GROMACS .gro file of C-alpha atoms in nm:
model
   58
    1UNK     CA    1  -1.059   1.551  -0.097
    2UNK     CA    2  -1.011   1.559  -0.445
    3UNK     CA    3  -1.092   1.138  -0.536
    4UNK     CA    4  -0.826   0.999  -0.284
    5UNK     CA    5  -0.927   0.876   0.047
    6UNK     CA    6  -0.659   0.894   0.350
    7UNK     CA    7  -0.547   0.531   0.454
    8UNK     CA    8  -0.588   0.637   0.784
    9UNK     CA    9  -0.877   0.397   0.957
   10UNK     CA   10  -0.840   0.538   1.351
   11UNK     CA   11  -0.589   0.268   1.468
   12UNK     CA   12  -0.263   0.451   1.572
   13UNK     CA   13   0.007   0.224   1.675
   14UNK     CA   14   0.345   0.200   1.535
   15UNK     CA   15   0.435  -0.159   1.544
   16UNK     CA   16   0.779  -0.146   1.605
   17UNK     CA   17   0.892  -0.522   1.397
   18UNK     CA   18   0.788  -0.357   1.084
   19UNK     CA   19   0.803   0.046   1.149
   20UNK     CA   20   0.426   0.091   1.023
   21UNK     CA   21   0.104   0.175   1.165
   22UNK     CA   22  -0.071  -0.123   1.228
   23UNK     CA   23  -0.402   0.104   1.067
   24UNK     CA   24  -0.278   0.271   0.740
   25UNK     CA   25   0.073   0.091   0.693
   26UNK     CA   26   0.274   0.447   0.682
   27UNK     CA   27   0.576   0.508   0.865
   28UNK     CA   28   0.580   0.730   1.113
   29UNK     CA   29   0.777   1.008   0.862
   30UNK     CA   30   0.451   0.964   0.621
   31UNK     CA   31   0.284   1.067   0.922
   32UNK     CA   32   0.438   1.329   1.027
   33UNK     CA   33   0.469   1.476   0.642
   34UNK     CA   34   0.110   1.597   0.775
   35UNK     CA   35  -0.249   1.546   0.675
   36UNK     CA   36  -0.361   1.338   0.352
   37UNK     CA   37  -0.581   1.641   0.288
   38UNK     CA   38  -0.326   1.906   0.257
   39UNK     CA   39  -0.115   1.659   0.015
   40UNK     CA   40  -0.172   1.705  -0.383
   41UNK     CA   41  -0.371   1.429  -0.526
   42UNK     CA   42  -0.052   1.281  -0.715
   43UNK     CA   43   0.108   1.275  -0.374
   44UNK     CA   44  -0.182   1.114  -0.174
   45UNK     CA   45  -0.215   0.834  -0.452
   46UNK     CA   46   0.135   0.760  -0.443
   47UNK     CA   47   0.072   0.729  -0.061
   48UNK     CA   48  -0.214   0.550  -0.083
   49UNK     CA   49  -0.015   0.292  -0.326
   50UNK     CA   50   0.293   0.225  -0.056
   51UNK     CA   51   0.011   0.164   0.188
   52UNK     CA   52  -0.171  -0.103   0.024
   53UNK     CA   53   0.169  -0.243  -0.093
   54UNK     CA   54   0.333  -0.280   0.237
   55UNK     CA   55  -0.064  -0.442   0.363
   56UNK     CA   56  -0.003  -0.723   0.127
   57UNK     CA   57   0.381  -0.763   0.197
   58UNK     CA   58   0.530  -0.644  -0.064
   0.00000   0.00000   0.00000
């Protein structure tokens, strides 16, 4: 997978307060952009990045 992992952890609920998954933190449109695999590695990193952003709160 080319050195970055999907934030994807196998909990799949939108929690609809803040519009993320309550798993990986990606809105359902980062979802449905399709699998973390088929994504460049510039594009998954990016992803990754939001993710662990919107985790802390920021």
């Amino acid at each position: 997978m080319n050195g970055v992992a999907s934030p994807c952890i196998d909990v799949c609920r939108m929690n609809p307060e803040t519009g993320f998954c309550d798993g990986c933190f990606r809105t359902i449109d980062e979802i449905a952009r399709g699998r973390c695999t088929a994504m460049t590695r510039s594009a998954r990193s990016s992803l990754a990045s939001r993710a662990a952003n919107k985790a802390r709160g920021s």
